[in-house]
Amino acid sequence: METLLWQVEQLPGLLAVSRSGQVRDWDPPTLDRALQWGRYFQHLHGRFRAQPRLRAALGQRLRRGQPGPPLGFGHLGRCPELLGLALLGNRALPPAACHRLLRSLLLPPSGQATPGPRSLDLLARRRAAVQLLPSPSPAPARPEELEPSLRTEAQLLLSRLQEDEEEEQGPASVLEHLPGPRVYRVLAALLLEQAGDNAGREGASWAEHREGPRPAAAVLSWLLGDPGRLSAFCRLLPGSVLVALSARYPQLGTPYLHLLTSWGSRLRYDPLRGQWASSRCPSEDEFSWEELRERFSCFMRGPDPLREAALASLKNLKIQDGDFEVCGLSVWTDLLLEMEAPL
Amino acid sequence: MAQDNAVLKLSFQYWLDKAVEWGQTTTLESQQDVCLHLPKLQEFLQQIYESLKHMNSTTAVQRFPLIGQLLGRLCWNPFVVGYDESQKTLMWCLCCLYSNEPQNPVELKANSWILSLLCHLLSSSSEWGANEAGTGTFISALGYTSADYYSKLIKNIVLSLVTELKGNQFNGLNVQGRVSDNHVNVVSLFCVPLITLPDVTPLLEALLTYHGGGSQEVLSSEFLEAVNETFLKKKIALSESAILSLWLRHLPSLEKATLHLFGRLISTQTSSLEEVACIIRESLLPQAACHPPIFRIVDEIFKNALLETGGTPEVMTIIQVFTQCFVQAHQKDNKQHKFPLKAYFPPQQQHLVIALLKHPFGKFCLELFGALTESAFSFIFLSYTDLFESWFLFVHFGEWADIAVEQLLKSEDESADTFLWLLAFYYNPHNDKEQRTQILVEARAVYDRLMMLFSCTTLSITDLQAAASTKTDKRQPCTKHLVRHLLINFLLFSSGGHKIAQEFISHVILASNTTNEVFGLLIRTAYRFNQLGLKNQRAVKLVNELLQELRFMD
């Protein structure tokens, strides 16, 4: 067992080396050994996939002391492709070793040579197919209809989160290492997909019905856990998407409304121009009146519970501000007027 | 060897020019041109690889100095990369050109160029990050590779395209949706290289069952032809409704499919009619023929085949088995508005069709035959064409001829003349009254003599031959067919004939070189016995034994 754990601990190092300049010292036998290790790891993955405790132990060992994005048990299964493609793109690999790499990855197996990952021809073909097929019409009719590439990223993220979940890892470790604004878009896509899937699922627990399926609920709590994160999330995504999400994940609706109100309360009326503008504080993001209005009108177009909640909240705020009926004194009055104005 | 190389060099220049041409424009015409050339290009690439794999990289470049240019241009053409197995061959060729001991800067540069080309094809880590803004980094951070990404992406793209196509049709009506006919046409053209990619099959089905607003065909003809070709080569599996849609909207595909089936049946050595029926059913043509227009076209092709081959028994048997498969498919068809069977045949033949359709495999009764009299057939002998049409109809239901012979031998009664007339008509559809009378007279003579021998328990070959022979030397070929048919059945059903069956058949075959005909008659009989569920009767066993013998003789 200890040998196994020690072996598995070599994987991160192997992957790191394959991307680095250290490969310049590799000769063909070294390369062969590396590829063999790759296949061995894949074999381990196949053997222990159905054994949760071993899987968790191996996963833990993989993550030990690793800076940067954490690895998981799934990496063992994908090792040959990860290794092969990384080495292929590594210009430091000397010609002799590279020659051997090409032969084992791409050429048809002859006699004793063990075949490389067969999916590479399919990869080239699929990539060409993606280039050929025209992307469908640019404006999807509803926010739930995701653009294919976004949906793909969401599916892969979900896969990873599900893998981690099986190893008792929360989503935080992966999510923290994903690059900035992109991760929020992908998360939104993931949550929408999951909500769609969940709608028809039988056998889901009451908690799941209320909060969404497990990875989704975990992701939401991660988002809601940090105000800065939540703020960035809500800021980035369009109002329609957020309303769609709030409809399916009630735990998101209230914090979002609070955010809107806190943003709205920073607006100041500019009597010279006759409009609301954000205060000229350079550290805060520019948040315009138009955007606030747009977001609230998304609420108005949304399902009844959300609409009621938004209206109630606006009315409350208006009363707190002094219950003015005239424009220009309270941002909430003005908003209410806009919302209730006939279209 | 040298000749092969010379040929290869010539084609090389041709393909290089083509590759340059394709790279220069992206008009619809040039894209259609690529699609048309893809199969030949793949063959050529395979030939190149076969030469390259025995050389090292320096020799390769000496032999094909412009190979770098060619491969480079082709690798940037997604039509070529996406087609069938071309991407494999391209990558293999690149591997062959990579030198493991570069001697000079040129070779180093070549190596580097090969690697970047491969990275481009496979979206490996270095290329990826640069190309699709941020996707590469994101996916890598998750621990996945471009292989995982593209495998899911293609499925998602296909899904959204299918949704788009289906969304345009609401309850069978055409709603002016988000998709224009032109867009559908372009999508179908771009699918041509991808037909054998399994991920794309749902899109193919959606395209084939898509109906645009106008009356013009919306799908590109390259697409329809390519799908049909791939289907006929069995490189793809599509649903029955998709194939039916294809044949309904594209006549050349239907014709090709029928001819392909025909060719297959003629060239495959089938040892039983069950095999023939199986091949026919696999082709999906009987099921498709439940649509009257398709039936008419297939029938027309069969008719031409019959005419061109001068009515050979093999072709007649094929038509007979096809019709049976068709009738079975028609009966299984559960659609609400099914056409009655007689709707598939010309109106002048309705009464004949009704008579012929009465299932001959049920409890046999003579009344059924009553309808198939000379008068029934001659009712519409107004012209030579009508005569041919009636005969062609009869050929569809050729099992009646087999039954007629059996009845002739088994039951002695006045109907013998009717049966003989039917057989004479089956083998000789000409309108020559004199000729037909002569045939009938000869046939009747042979029949009478055979009936006299029917109950004899011991017979010799000479007895039979005497019965079957004619006084005159000349005998019409059709009469010979008829007599042979009578003889074979005699051997199967008479007690005396049984014992000498094997001997007689070998003798007859040796003498007259009629293996195929005898074999054909026997497998038809075996097939009929099978369908009736007869297993243990003496005749059945004998048929199977004789067939075994004949198969070994071949």
GROMACS .gro file of N, CA, C and O in nm, chain B residues 65-161:
model
  388
  408PRO      N    1   0.990   1.632  -5.299
  408PRO     CA    2   1.042   1.759  -5.244
  408PRO      C    3   0.933   1.852  -5.192
  408PRO      O    4   0.956   1.927  -5.100
  409LEU      N    5   0.815   1.845  -5.251
  409LEU     CA    6   0.712   1.941  -5.210
  409LEU      C    7   0.617   1.884  -5.108
  409LEU      O    8   0.510   1.938  -5.084
  410ILE      N    9   0.656   1.774  -5.048
  410ILE     CA   10   0.560   1.708  -4.959
  410ILE      C   11   0.524   1.796  -4.841
  410ILE      O   12   0.409   1.795  -4.794
  411GLY      N   13   0.619   1.876  -4.795
  411GLY     CA   14   0.588   1.963  -4.684
  411GLY      C   15   0.475   2.058  -4.718
  411GLY      O   16   0.379   2.073  -4.642
  412GLN      N   17   0.486   2.118  -4.835
  412GLN     CA   18   0.381   2.211  -4.880
  412GLN      C   19   0.245   2.142  -4.884
  412GLN      O   20   0.145   2.195  -4.836
  413LEU      N   21   0.244   2.025  -4.946
  413LEU     CA   22   0.118   1.954  -4.963
  413LEU      C   23   0.055   1.922  -4.827
  413LEU      O   24  -0.060   1.956  -4.801
  414LEU      N   25   0.133   1.861  -4.740
  414LEU     CA   26   0.078   1.822  -4.610
  414LEU      C   27   0.035   1.944  -4.531
  414LEU      O   28  -0.070   1.946  -4.467
  415GLY      N   29   0.116   2.048  -4.537
  415GLY     CA   30   0.083   2.169  -4.464
  415GLY      C   31  -0.052   2.224  -4.507
  415GLY      O   32  -0.140   2.253  -4.426
  416ARG      N   33  -0.069   2.238  -4.639
  416ARG     CA   34  -0.196   2.294  -4.687
  416ARG      C   35  -0.313   2.205  -4.651
  416ARG      O   36  -0.419   2.253  -4.612
  417LEU      N   37  -0.294   2.075  -4.667
  417LEU     CA   38  -0.406   1.986  -4.637
  417LEU      C   39  -0.442   1.989  -4.489
  417LEU      O   40  -0.559   1.980  -4.453
  418CYS      N   41  -0.342   2.000  -4.402
  418CYS     CA   42  -0.372   1.999  -4.259
  418CYS      C   43  -0.450   2.121  -4.215
  418CYS      O   44  -0.515   2.119  -4.111
  419TRP      N   45  -0.445   2.227  -4.294
  419TRP     CA   46  -0.521   2.345  -4.256
  419TRP      C   47  -0.658   2.349  -4.320
  419TRP      O   48  -0.730   2.447  -4.306
  420ASN      N   49  -0.692   2.243  -4.391
  420ASN     CA   50  -0.823   2.237  -4.453
  420ASN      C   51  -0.913   2.145  -4.372
  420ASN      O   52  -0.895   2.023  -4.377
  421PRO      N   53  -1.009   2.200  -4.298
  421PRO     CA   54  -1.087   2.115  -4.208
  421PRO      C   55  -1.170   2.010  -4.281
  421PRO      O   56  -1.200   1.905  -4.223
  422PHE      N   57  -1.202   2.034  -4.407
  422PHE     CA   58  -1.274   1.931  -4.482
  422PHE      C   59  -1.189   1.806  -4.492
  422PHE      O   60  -1.235   1.694  -4.473
  423VAL      N   61  -1.062   1.827  -4.524
  423VAL     CA   62  -0.973   1.713  -4.542
  423VAL      C   63  -0.946   1.644  -4.408
  423VAL      O   64  -0.950   1.522  -4.397
  424VAL      N   65  -0.920   1.724  -4.307
  424VAL     CA   66  -0.887   1.666  -4.177
  424VAL      C   67  -1.006   1.592  -4.118
  424VAL      O   68  -0.992   1.490  -4.051
  425GLY      N   69  -1.127   1.646  -4.149
  425GLY     CA   70  -1.245   1.585  -4.089
  425GLY      C   71  -1.292   1.459  -4.157
  425GLY      O   72  -1.378   1.388  -4.107
  426TYR      N   73  -1.237   1.430  -4.274
  426TYR     CA   74  -1.293   1.321  -4.354
  426TYR      C   75  -1.242   1.185  -4.310
  426TYR      O   76  -1.121   1.164  -4.298
  427ASP      N   77  -1.339   1.095  -4.284
  427ASP     CA   78  -1.307   0.954  -4.267
  427ASP      C   79  -1.176   0.927  -4.195
  427ASP      O   80  -1.163   0.950  -4.076
  428GLU      N   81  -1.075   0.874  -4.265
  428GLU     CA   82  -0.948   0.844  -4.198
  428GLU      C   83  -0.833   0.929  -4.247
  428GLU      O   84  -0.717   0.899  -4.221
  429SER      N   85  -0.865   1.035  -4.320
  429SER     CA   86  -0.756   1.117  -4.376
  429SER      C   87  -0.668   1.175  -4.268
  429SER      O   88  -0.547   1.190  -4.287
  430GLN      N   89  -0.729   1.210  -4.154
  430GLN     CA   90  -0.647   1.275  -4.051
  430GLN      C   91  -0.541   1.178  -3.998
  430GLN      O   92  -0.428   1.217  -3.969
  431LYS      N   93  -0.578   1.052  -3.991
  431LYS     CA   94  -0.481   0.952  -3.946
  431LYS      C   95  -0.363   0.947  -4.041
  431LYS      O   96  -0.247   0.953  -4.000
  432THR      N   97  -0.396   0.936  -4.171
  432THR     CA   98  -0.291   0.924  -4.271
  432THR      C   99  -0.203   1.049  -4.274
  432THR      O  100  -0.081   1.039  -4.284
  433LEU      N  101  -0.265   1.165  -4.261
  433LEU     CA  102  -0.186   1.288  -4.259
  433LEU      C  103  -0.088   1.285  -4.142
  433LEU      O  104   0.030   1.317  -4.158
  434MET      N  105  -0.136   1.245  -4.025
  434MET     CA  106  -0.047   1.244  -3.908
  434MET      C  107   0.062   1.140  -3.923
  434MET      O  108   0.177   1.163  -3.884
  435TRP      N  109   0.027   1.025  -3.979
  435TRP     CA  110   0.130   0.924  -4.001
  435TRP      C  111   0.238   0.974  -4.094
  435TRP      O  112   0.357   0.949  -4.073
  436CYS      N  113   0.195   1.041  -4.202
  436CYS     CA  114   0.295   1.094  -4.296
  436CYS      C  115   0.386   1.193  -4.226
  436CYS      O  116   0.508   1.192  -4.246
  437LEU      N  117   0.327   1.277  -4.141
  437LEU     CA  118   0.409   1.375  -4.070
  437LEU      C  119   0.511   1.305  -3.980
  437LEU      O  120   0.627   1.345  -3.970
  438CYS      N  121   0.464   1.198  -3.913
  438CYS     CA  122   0.558   1.124  -3.828
  438CYS      C  123   0.674   1.068  -3.909
  438CYS      O  124   0.788   1.070  -3.863
  439CYS      N  125   0.643   1.019  -4.029
  439CYS     CA  126   0.750   0.963  -4.112
  439CYS      C  127   0.852   1.067  -4.151
  439CYS      O  128   0.970   1.036  -4.171
  440LEU      N  129   0.807   1.191  -4.165
  440LEU     CA  130   0.899   1.295  -4.209
  440LEU      C  131   0.985   1.351  -4.097
  440LEU      O  132   1.079   1.425  -4.122
  441TYR      N  133   0.950   1.318  -3.973
  441TYR     CA  134   1.025   1.373  -3.861
  441TYR      C  135   1.157   1.300  -3.848
  441TYR      O  136   1.160   1.178  -3.842
  442SER      N  137   1.265   1.376  -3.845
  442SER     CA  138   1.393   1.306  -3.839
  442SER      C  139   1.443   1.300  -3.696
  442SER      O  140   1.434   1.399  -3.623
  443ASN      N  141   1.492   1.185  -3.656
  443ASN     CA  142   1.535   1.171  -3.518
  443ASN      C  143   1.679   1.216  -3.496
  443ASN      O  144   1.725   1.226  -3.383
  444GLU      N  145   1.750   1.243  -3.604
  444GLU     CA  146   1.886   1.295  -3.588
  444GLU      C  147   1.906   1.406  -3.688
  444GLU      O  148   1.968   1.384  -3.792
  445PRO      N  149   1.853   1.522  -3.660
  445PRO     CA  150   1.866   1.630  -3.759
  445PRO      C  151   2.010   1.673  -3.775
  445PRO      O  152   2.082   1.695  -3.677
  446GLN      N  153   2.054   1.680  -3.900
  446GLN     CA  154   2.195   1.707  -3.926
  446GLN      C  155   2.224   1.854  -3.947
  446GLN      O  156   2.338   1.897  -3.940
  447ASN      N  157   2.121   1.927  -3.983
  447ASN     CA  158   2.148   2.066  -4.018
  447ASN      C  159   2.028   2.151  -3.978
  447ASN      O  160   1.921   2.099  -3.946
  448PRO      N  161   2.046   2.283  -3.983
  448PRO     CA  162   1.937   2.372  -3.939
  448PRO      C  163   1.808   2.350  -4.018
  448PRO      O  164   1.699   2.366  -3.964
  449VAL      N  165   1.821   2.314  -4.147
  449VAL     CA  166   1.699   2.293  -4.227
  449VAL      C  167   1.616   2.181  -4.168
  449VAL      O  168   1.495   2.192  -4.151
  450GLU      N  169   1.683   2.072  -4.132
  450GLU     CA  170   1.609   1.958  -4.074
  450GLU      C  171   1.551   1.994  -3.940
  450GLU      O  172   1.440   1.953  -3.905
  451LEU      N  173   1.627   2.075  -3.864
  451LEU     CA  174   1.575   2.117  -3.733
  451LEU      C  175   1.447   2.196  -3.753
  451LEU      O  176   1.348   2.178  -3.682
  452LYS      N  177   1.453   2.286  -3.849
  452LYS     CA  178   1.337   2.370  -3.876
  452LYS      C  179   1.219   2.284  -3.922
  452LYS      O  180   1.105   2.306  -3.881
  453ALA      N  181   1.251   2.185  -4.008
  453ALA     CA  182   1.144   2.097  -4.055
  453ALA      C  183   1.079   2.025  -3.938
  453ALA      O  184   0.957   2.016  -3.928
  454ASN      N  185   1.163   1.976  -3.847
  454ASN     CA  186   1.109   1.909  -3.728
  454ASN      C  187   1.016   1.999  -3.650
  454ASN      O  188   0.906   1.961  -3.609
  455SER      N  189   1.063   2.121  -3.630
  455SER     CA  190   0.984   2.215  -3.553
  455SER      C  191   0.849   2.241  -3.620
  455SER      O  192   0.744   2.247  -3.556
  456TRP      N  193   0.856   2.253  -3.752
  456TRP     CA  194   0.733   2.279  -3.828
  456TRP      C  195   0.636   2.162  -3.817
  456TRP      O  196   0.516   2.180  -3.800
  457ILE      N  197   0.691   2.040  -3.823
  457ILE     CA  198   0.605   1.922  -3.810
  457ILE      C  199   0.535   1.921  -3.674
  457ILE      O  200   0.416   1.895  -3.663
  458LEU      N  201   0.613   1.954  -3.571
  458LEU     CA  202   0.553   1.955  -3.438
  458LEU      C  203   0.442   2.058  -3.426
  458LEU      O  204   0.337   2.031  -3.368
  459SER      N  205   0.465   2.176  -3.483
  459SER     CA  206   0.359   2.277  -3.469
  459SER      C  207   0.235   2.237  -3.546
  459SER      O  208   0.123   2.261  -3.503
  460LEU      N  209   0.256   2.170  -3.659
  460LEU     CA  210   0.141   2.123  -3.735
  460LEU      C  211   0.061   2.020  -3.655
  460LEU      O  212  -0.061   2.024  -3.647
  461LEU      N  213   0.135   1.928  -3.592
  461LEU     CA  214   0.068   1.826  -3.512
  461LEU      C  215  -0.004   1.889  -3.393
  461LEU      O  216  -0.116   1.852  -3.359
  462CYS      N  217   0.062   1.985  -3.329
  462CYS     CA  218  -0.002   2.052  -3.216
  462CYS      C  219  -0.128   2.124  -3.261
  462CYS      O  220  -0.227   2.130  -3.188
  463HIS      N  221  -0.122   2.180  -3.380
  463HIS     CA  222  -0.241   2.247  -3.433
  463HIS      C  223  -0.354   2.147  -3.453
  463HIS      O  224  -0.469   2.171  -3.417
  464LEU      N  225  -0.320   2.031  -3.510
  464LEU     CA  226  -0.424   1.931  -3.535
  464LEU      C  227  -0.485   1.879  -3.405
  464LEU      O  228  -0.602   1.847  -3.400
  465LEU      N  229  -0.402   1.869  -3.303
  465LEU     CA  230  -0.449   1.806  -3.179
  465LEU      C  231  -0.477   1.907  -3.069
  465LEU      O  232  -0.512   1.867  -2.959
  466SER      N  233  -0.461   2.033  -3.097
  466SER     CA  234  -0.483   2.135  -2.995
  466SER      C  235  -0.409   2.099  -2.868
  466SER      O  236  -0.466   2.103  -2.759
  467SER      N  237  -0.285   2.062  -2.881
  467SER     CA  238  -0.213   2.025  -2.759
  467SER      C  239  -0.174   2.151  -2.684
  467SER      O  240  -0.178   2.260  -2.738
  468SER      N  241  -0.136   2.136  -2.562
  468SER     CA  242  -0.126   2.245  -2.466
  468SER      C  243  -0.071   2.378  -2.518
  468SER      O  244  -0.130   2.482  -2.497
  469SER      N  245   0.040   2.374  -2.589
  469SER     CA  246   0.101   2.501  -2.628
  469SER      C  247   0.013   2.577  -2.726
  469SER      O  248  -0.010   2.696  -2.712
  470GLU      N  249  -0.039   2.504  -2.826
  470GLU     CA  250  -0.121   2.570  -2.928
  470GLU      C  251  -0.252   2.621  -2.872
  470GLU      O  252  -0.306   2.721  -2.915
  471TRP      N  253  -0.303   2.548  -2.778
  471TRP     CA  254  -0.439   2.570  -2.736
  471TRP      C  255  -0.457   2.704  -2.665
  471TRP      O  256  -0.547   2.780  -2.694
  472GLY      N  257  -0.372   2.725  -2.574
  472GLY     CA  258  -0.385   2.848  -2.496
  472GLY      C  259  -0.386   2.969  -2.588
  472GLY      O  260  -0.463   3.062  -2.570
  473ALA      N  261  -0.305   2.962  -2.694
  473ALA     CA  262  -0.297   3.075  -2.786
  473ALA      C  263  -0.424   3.091  -2.866
  473ALA      O  264  -0.471   3.200  -2.891
  474ASN      N  265  -0.480   2.981  -2.907
  474ASN     CA  266  -0.594   2.984  -2.998
  474ASN      C  267  -0.725   3.030  -2.938
  474ASN      O  268  -0.773   3.138  -2.966
  475GLU      N  269  -0.783   2.942  -2.858
  475GLU     CA  270  -0.914   2.975  -2.804
  475GLU      C  271  -0.897   3.042  -2.669
  475GLU      O  272  -0.876   2.976  -2.568
  476ALA      N  273  -0.910   3.171  -2.674
  476ALA     CA  274  -0.879   3.257  -2.559
  476ALA      C  275  -0.920   3.199  -2.425
  476ALA      O  276  -1.037   3.199  -2.389
  477GLY      N  277  -0.823   3.152  -2.350
  477GLY     CA  278  -0.853   3.112  -2.213
  477GLY      C  279  -0.911   2.973  -2.197
  477GLY      O  280  -0.907   2.918  -2.087
  478THR      N  281  -0.966   2.916  -2.304
  478THR     CA  282  -1.025   2.783  -2.288
  478THR      C  283  -0.921   2.683  -2.244
  478THR      O  284  -0.943   2.603  -2.154
  479GLY      N  285  -0.804   2.690  -2.311
  479GLY     CA  286  -0.700   2.594  -2.281
  479GLY      C  287  -0.660   2.596  -2.136
  479GLY      O  288  -0.651   2.492  -2.070
  480THR      N  289  -0.638   2.715  -2.082
  480THR     CA  290  -0.596   2.726  -1.944
  480THR      C  291  -0.703   2.673  -1.851
  480THR      O  292  -0.674   2.602  -1.754
  481PHE      N  293  -0.825   2.708  -1.883
  481PHE     CA  294  -0.937   2.666  -1.799
  481PHE      C  295  -0.946   2.514  -1.793
  481PHE      O  296  -0.954   2.455  -1.685
  482ILE      N  297  -0.946   2.454  -1.911
  482ILE     CA  298  -0.960   2.308  -1.915
  482ILE      C  299  -0.841   2.238  -1.849
  482ILE      O  300  -0.857   2.138  -1.779
  483SER      N  301  -0.722   2.291  -1.871
  483SER     CA  302  -0.604   2.230  -1.807
  483SER      C  303  -0.613   2.239  -1.656
  483SER      O  304  -0.578   2.145  -1.585
  484ALA      N  305  -0.662   2.356  -1.609
  484ALA     CA  306  -0.672   2.372  -1.464
  484ALA      C  307  -0.769   2.271  -1.404
  484ALA      O  308  -0.756   2.228  -1.290
  485LEU      N  309  -0.867   2.231  -1.485
  485LEU     CA  310  -0.961   2.129  -1.438
  485LEU      C  311  -0.901   1.990  -1.442
  485LEU      O  312  -0.953   1.897  -1.384
  486GLY      N  313  -0.792   1.976  -1.517
  486GLY     CA  314  -0.728   1.845  -1.528
  486GLY      C  315  -0.772   1.766  -1.649
  486GLY      O  316  -0.755   1.644  -1.654
  487TYR      N  317  -0.830   1.835  -1.746
  487TYR     CA  318  -0.872   1.766  -1.868
  487TYR      C  319  -0.783   1.806  -1.985
  487TYR      O  320  -0.707   1.900  -1.978
  488THR      N  321  -0.799   1.729  -2.094
  488THR     CA  322  -0.720   1.760  -2.213
  488THR      C  323  -0.813   1.803  -2.327
  488THR      O  324  -0.935   1.795  -2.315
  489SER      N  325  -0.752   1.845  -2.436
  489SER     CA  326  -0.831   1.883  -2.552
  489SER      C  327  -0.915   1.765  -2.600
  489SER      O  328  -1.022   1.783  -2.657
  490ALA      N  329  -0.868   1.642  -2.576
  490ALA     CA  330  -0.946   1.526  -2.618
  490ALA      C  331  -1.082   1.525  -2.548
  490ALA      O  332  -1.186   1.504  -2.611
  491ASP      N  333  -1.080   1.551  -2.417
  491ASP     CA  334  -1.206   1.554  -2.343
  491ASP      C  335  -1.294   1.669  -2.390
  491ASP      O  336  -1.414   1.655  -2.407
  492TYR      N  337  -1.230   1.784  -2.410
  492TYR     CA  338  -1.304   1.904  -2.449
  492TYR      C  339  -1.375   1.886  -2.583
  492TYR      O  340  -1.495   1.909  -2.594
  493TYR      N  341  -1.299   1.846  -2.681
  493TYR     CA  342  -1.359   1.835  -2.814
  493TYR      C  343  -1.460   1.723  -2.822
  493TYR      O  344  -1.557   1.731  -2.898
  494SER      N  345  -1.440   1.619  -2.744
  494SER     CA  346  -1.537   1.510  -2.747
  494SER      C  347  -1.673   1.559  -2.698
  494SER      O  348  -1.776   1.526  -2.756
  495LYS      N  349  -1.673   1.643  -2.594
  495LYS     CA  350  -1.801   1.696  -2.547
  495LYS      C  351  -1.851   1.809  -2.636
  495LYS      O  352  -1.971   1.822  -2.660
  496LEU      N  353  -1.758   1.889  -2.687
  496LEU     CA  354  -1.800   2.007  -2.763
  496LEU      C  355  -1.873   1.967  -2.889
  496LEU      O  356  -1.977   2.024  -2.924
  497ILE      N  357  -1.821   1.866  -2.959
  497ILE     CA  358  -1.886   1.827  -3.084
  497ILE      C  359  -2.029   1.779  -3.056
  497ILE      O  360  -2.123   1.809  -3.129
  498LYS      N  361  -2.045   1.707  -2.944
  498LYS     CA  362  -2.179   1.659  -2.912
  498LYS      C  363  -2.274   1.775  -2.883
  498LYS      O  364  -2.390   1.774  -2.922
  499ASN      N  365  -2.221   1.877  -2.812
  499ASN     CA  366  -2.305   1.992  -2.780
  499ASN      C  367  -2.342   2.071  -2.904
  499ASN      O  368  -2.455   2.119  -2.917
  500ILE      N  369  -2.247   2.085  -2.995
  500ILE     CA  370  -2.276   2.158  -3.119
  500ILE      C  371  -2.383   2.083  -3.198
  500ILE      O  372  -2.478   2.143  -3.249
  501VAL      N  373  -2.366   1.952  -3.209
  501VAL     CA  374  -2.464   1.873  -3.282
  501VAL      C  375  -2.601   1.887  -3.217
  501VAL      O  376  -2.702   1.906  -3.284
  502LEU      N  377  -2.603   1.882  -3.084
  502LEU     CA  378  -2.729   1.895  -3.012
  502LEU      C  379  -2.797   2.027  -3.043
  502LEU      O  380  -2.918   2.033  -3.070
  503SER      N  381  -2.721   2.136  -3.039
  503SER     CA  382  -2.787   2.265  -3.063
  503SER      C  383  -2.829   2.280  -3.208
  503SER      O  384  -2.932   2.340  -3.237
  504LEU      N  385  -2.752   2.225  -3.301
  504LEU     CA  386  -2.794   2.231  -3.441
  504LEU      C  387  -2.921   2.151  -3.463
  504LEU      O  388  -3.013   2.193  -3.534
   0.00000   0.00000   0.00000
